Amino acid sequence: MTGTGPAGTGVAGTGVADVAVVGVHGHGASHLRRVRALAAERRARLAAVVDPRPVAGTVLTEPDADGTAPLVPPDARWYPDLDALLADAPPDVVVLSTPIHTHLPLATAALRAGCDVLLEKPTVATLAEHTELVEVVRATGRRCQVGFQTFGSGAADELARLVASGELGEVTTVGAVGAWVRPRAYYARAAWAGRRELDGVAVVDGVVTNPLAHAVATALKVAGATRADDVASVELELFHAHAIEADDTSSVVVRTTAGRTVAAGLTLCAAERQPATVVVRGTAGEATLRYESDELDVRTARGTRTIRTGRRDLLTDLLDARRDPAARLRCAVEATGAFMAVLDAVRTAPDPRPVPEELVTWVGTGQDAHPVVTDVEAWCAAVAERGAGFGAVGAPWAVPAAVPAT
């Protein structure tokens, strides 16, 4: 595999789109799997992969144990950077699975080269960059889908319909709870991991903006907030137990211009990983969305029921939208403005405070070790239930430090 010669221009009239995946040695492998599945359906062809590290001779080029075709087939081209690909033969679609601070320049280059883009979340690193990217999309007439997979969830759609129907009564709070686990190795995997800035450039890689960004974005969407203008205020309490710049245990309270409260209690320092949830509470009932499994629990005067649905894959959605000029993307870049307002508040907030050592227990050894913040799961749930931050609900690490007497 070399970077010379055409990467492929698709097959005219067949509906098979040439796709390039940028960033393939980490999370990008999941995008390679999706392209492989679409190739089996004759919907897409992996025309090229872009990564500083070559793929030749890696597991990406070997068949899976069950005999499934390699993630990177022999006819796919490798390029060390996106500029090389775009100068050679721009594909129909570029999938970007790269560090946060690279999203704007890479997406801009692909869009201006005539490609449609699937961009991993979070959208970009600042609200100003989001505004710039929206303008590039409008100017080029191309499509840019952002990889908030929950925007394709049928269960999230059902929750939105439930709220609109009035079955829950008047919505009082929309809460999100994420209690996950990340070991030291998670932050050792890349120079930008766990950083607020890198070489003077905004990165904003914290729990609110990256691992549990889906919880925040989904809660905002359910509350009817998708544009930056839908956000009236953002209150943050950012902490970390890991030895990182960014936050790994945080509360977020958003007031929308429509008068709703969205509150999220999020941590990567739980004792055990728990399913992330979005909970809508109303005067006549409540509904809990387990967005990772596309399940919705509803409790109202009508009784209790569980709704299980499928999910609309966002790359498939983008490919379908390419065929229909009137189609609306599930997660167009414009629809991530409210989330970007939260991200920008995180970016400009004071540096996260460390959780006191007496409230942190380390489990495991070496790079597999992870911190557990005492009772953090309960405090995250309290934030979502009461619509208030860690300090207001009484989390002990959020108590202001005592000022020495003078």
Coordinates of C-alpha atoms in Angstrom, one line a residue, residues 62-271:
E62 CA -5.3 -9.6 8.2
P63 CA -8.6 -11.5 8.0
D64 CA -10.5 -11.9 11.3
A65 CA -10.4 -15.2 13.2
D66 CA -13.9 -16.0 11.8
G67 CA -12.6 -15.5 8.2
T68 CA -14.2 -12.1 7.8
A69 CA -12.4 -10.0 5.3
P70 CA -9.6 -7.7 6.5
L71 CA -10.6 -4.3 7.8
V72 CA -8.2 -2.8 5.2
P73 CA -8.5 -4.7 1.9
P74 CA -5.5 -5.0 -0.4
D75 CA -6.8 -2.4 -2.9
A76 CA -7.2 0.3 -0.3
R77 CA -4.5 3.0 -0.4
W78 CA -2.5 4.3 2.5
Y79 CA -1.6 7.9 2.9
P80 CA 0.4 9.5 5.8
D81 CA -1.8 12.6 5.9
L82 CA -5.0 13.9 4.6
D83 CA -3.4 16.5 2.3
A84 CA -1.7 13.7 0.4
L85 CA -5.0 11.9 -0.2
L86 CA -6.9 15.1 -1.2
A87 CA -4.1 16.1 -3.6
D88 CA -4.2 12.6 -5.2
A89 CA -7.9 11.7 -5.5
P90 CA -10.5 13.0 -3.0
P91 CA -13.0 10.3 -2.0
D92 CA -16.7 10.8 -1.8
V93 CA -16.7 10.6 2.0
V94 CA -14.0 11.2 4.6
V95 CA -14.4 9.8 8.1
L96 CA -12.3 11.7 10.7
S97 CA -11.3 9.8 13.8
T98 CA -8.5 12.1 15.0
P99 CA -7.6 14.2 18.0
I100 CA -10.1 16.9 19.0
H101 CA -7.8 19.8 18.1
T102 CA -7.4 18.5 14.5
H103 CA -11.1 18.4 13.7
L104 CA -11.5 21.8 12.3
P105 CA -8.6 21.9 9.9
L106 CA -9.1 18.4 8.6
A107 CA -12.9 18.7 8.2
T108 CA -12.4 22.0 6.5
A109 CA -9.8 20.6 4.0
A110 CA -12.1 17.6 3.2
L111 CA -15.2 19.8 2.7
R112 CA -13.4 22.2 0.5
A113 CA -12.1 19.3 -1.6
G114 CA -15.7 18.3 -2.3
C115 CA -16.0 15.5 0.2
D116 CA -18.8 14.9 2.6
V117 CA -17.6 14.3 6.2
L118 CA -18.4 12.1 9.2
L119 CA -16.6 13.8 12.1
E120 CA -16.1 12.1 15.4
K121 CA -17.3 13.8 18.5
P122 CA -16.7 16.3 20.0
T123 CA -17.3 18.5 17.0
V124 CA -14.3 20.8 17.4
A125 CA -12.3 22.4 20.3
T126 CA -14.1 25.8 20.7
L127 CA -17.4 27.4 20.0
A128 CA -15.7 29.8 17.6
E129 CA -14.4 26.8 15.7
H130 CA -17.9 25.4 15.5
T131 CA -19.2 28.7 14.0
E132 CA -16.4 28.5 11.5
L133 CA -17.1 24.9 10.6
V134 CA -20.8 25.7 10.1
E135 CA -19.8 28.4 7.7
V136 CA -17.6 26.1 5.7
V137 CA -20.4 23.6 5.4
R138 CA -22.7 26.3 4.1
A139 CA -20.1 27.7 1.7
T140 CA -19.2 24.4 0.2
G141 CA -22.7 22.9 0.1
R142 CA -21.3 19.6 1.5
R143 CA -22.6 17.5 4.4
C144 CA -20.9 17.1 7.8
Q145 CA -22.3 14.6 10.2
V146 CA -21.0 14.5 13.8
G147 CA -20.5 11.1 15.5
F148 CA -22.9 11.5 18.4
Q149 CA -24.3 8.0 17.9
T150 CA -27.2 8.5 20.3
F151 CA -28.7 10.9 17.7
G152 CA -29.4 7.8 15.7
S153 CA -31.1 6.0 18.6
G154 CA -34.7 5.0 18.1
A155 CA -35.0 5.0 21.9
A156 CA -33.9 8.6 22.0
D157 CA -36.5 9.4 19.3
E158 CA -39.2 7.7 21.5
L159 CA -38.1 9.8 24.5
A160 CA -38.4 13.0 22.5
R161 CA -41.9 12.0 21.3
L162 CA -42.8 11.1 24.9
V163 CA -41.8 14.5 26.1
A164 CA -43.7 16.2 23.3
S165 CA -46.8 14.2 23.9
G166 CA -47.2 15.5 27.4
E167 CA -47.5 12.0 29.0
L168 CA -44.8 13.0 31.5
G169 CA -46.6 16.2 32.3
E170 CA -44.6 19.4 32.6
V171 CA -40.9 18.5 32.4
T172 CA -39.1 19.6 35.6
T173 CA -35.5 18.4 34.9
V174 CA -33.5 16.5 32.3
G175 CA -30.7 14.7 34.0
A176 CA -27.7 12.7 32.8
V177 CA -25.7 10.2 34.8
G178 CA -22.4 8.7 33.7
A179 CA -20.3 6.6 36.1
W180 CA -17.5 5.0 34.1
V181 CA -14.0 3.7 34.7
R182 CA -10.8 4.8 33.0
P183 CA -7.3 3.4 34.0
R184 CA -4.0 5.3 33.9
A185 CA -3.4 3.7 30.5
Y186 CA -6.3 5.7 29.0
Y187 CA -4.4 8.9 29.6
A188 CA -1.1 7.5 28.6
R189 CA -2.3 6.5 25.1
A190 CA -1.7 9.9 23.4
A191 CA 0.0 13.2 24.1
W192 CA -3.4 15.1 24.0
A193 CA -5.3 12.7 26.3
G194 CA -6.4 14.4 29.4
R195 CA -5.1 17.8 28.3
R196 CA -6.9 21.1 28.3
E197 CA -4.3 22.5 25.9
L198 CA -1.4 21.2 23.9
D199 CA 1.3 23.5 22.6
G200 CA -1.0 26.4 23.1
V201 CA -3.9 24.9 21.2
A202 CA -7.2 24.0 22.9
V203 CA -7.8 20.3 23.3
V204 CA -10.5 20.1 26.1
D205 CA -10.3 16.4 26.6
G206 CA -12.3 15.9 29.8
V207 CA -15.1 13.7 31.0
V208 CA -17.8 16.3 30.0
T209 CA -16.4 16.9 26.5
N210 CA -15.2 13.4 25.4
P211 CA -15.9 10.1 27.0
L212 CA -19.4 11.1 28.4
A213 CA -20.1 13.8 25.8
H214 CA -22.9 11.6 24.5
A215 CA -24.7 11.9 27.8
V216 CA -24.5 15.7 27.7
A217 CA -25.4 16.1 24.0
T218 CA -28.4 13.7 24.3
A219 CA -29.8 15.4 27.4
L220 CA -29.6 18.8 25.7
K221 CA -31.3 17.4 22.6
V222 CA -34.1 15.9 24.6
A223 CA -34.5 19.2 26.4
G224 CA -34.9 20.9 23.0
A225 CA -31.5 22.6 23.0
T226 CA -29.4 22.0 19.9
R227 CA -28.2 25.5 19.0
A228 CA -25.8 27.6 21.0
D229 CA -28.5 30.2 21.3
D230 CA -30.7 27.7 23.1
V231 CA -28.3 27.7 26.1
A232 CA -28.9 30.6 28.6
S233 CA -26.3 29.6 31.2
V234 CA -23.8 26.8 32.1
E235 CA -22.7 26.1 35.7
L236 CA -19.7 23.8 36.1
E237 CA -17.8 22.1 38.9
L238 CA -14.8 20.4 37.5
F239 CA -12.6 17.9 39.4
H240 CA -10.0 15.2 38.7
A241 CA -8.7 12.2 40.6
H242 CA -6.3 11.2 37.9
A243 CA -3.1 13.2 37.5
I244 CA -4.3 15.1 34.5
E245 CA -5.0 18.7 33.5
A246 CA -8.6 18.1 32.5
D247 CA -11.6 16.9 34.5
D248 CA -12.6 13.3 35.2
T249 CA -15.4 14.0 37.7
S250 CA -17.7 16.9 37.0
S251 CA -21.2 18.3 37.4
V252 CA -22.9 20.4 34.7
V253 CA -26.0 22.4 35.1
V254 CA -27.5 24.1 32.0
R255 CA -30.4 26.5 31.9
T256 CA -32.0 26.7 28.5
T257 CA -33.6 29.7 27.0
A258 CA -36.9 27.8 27.1
G259 CA -36.6 27.6 30.9
R260 CA -35.6 23.9 31.2
T261 CA -32.8 22.6 33.5
V262 CA -30.3 20.0 32.2
A263 CA -28.1 18.6 34.9
A264 CA -25.3 16.0 34.4
G265 CA -23.2 14.2 37.0
L266 CA -20.3 12.5 35.3
T267 CA -17.3 10.6 36.4
L268 CA -14.6 8.2 35.1
C269 CA -13.7 7.3 38.7
A270 CA -16.6 4.9 39.6
A271 CA -16.0 1.6 41.4

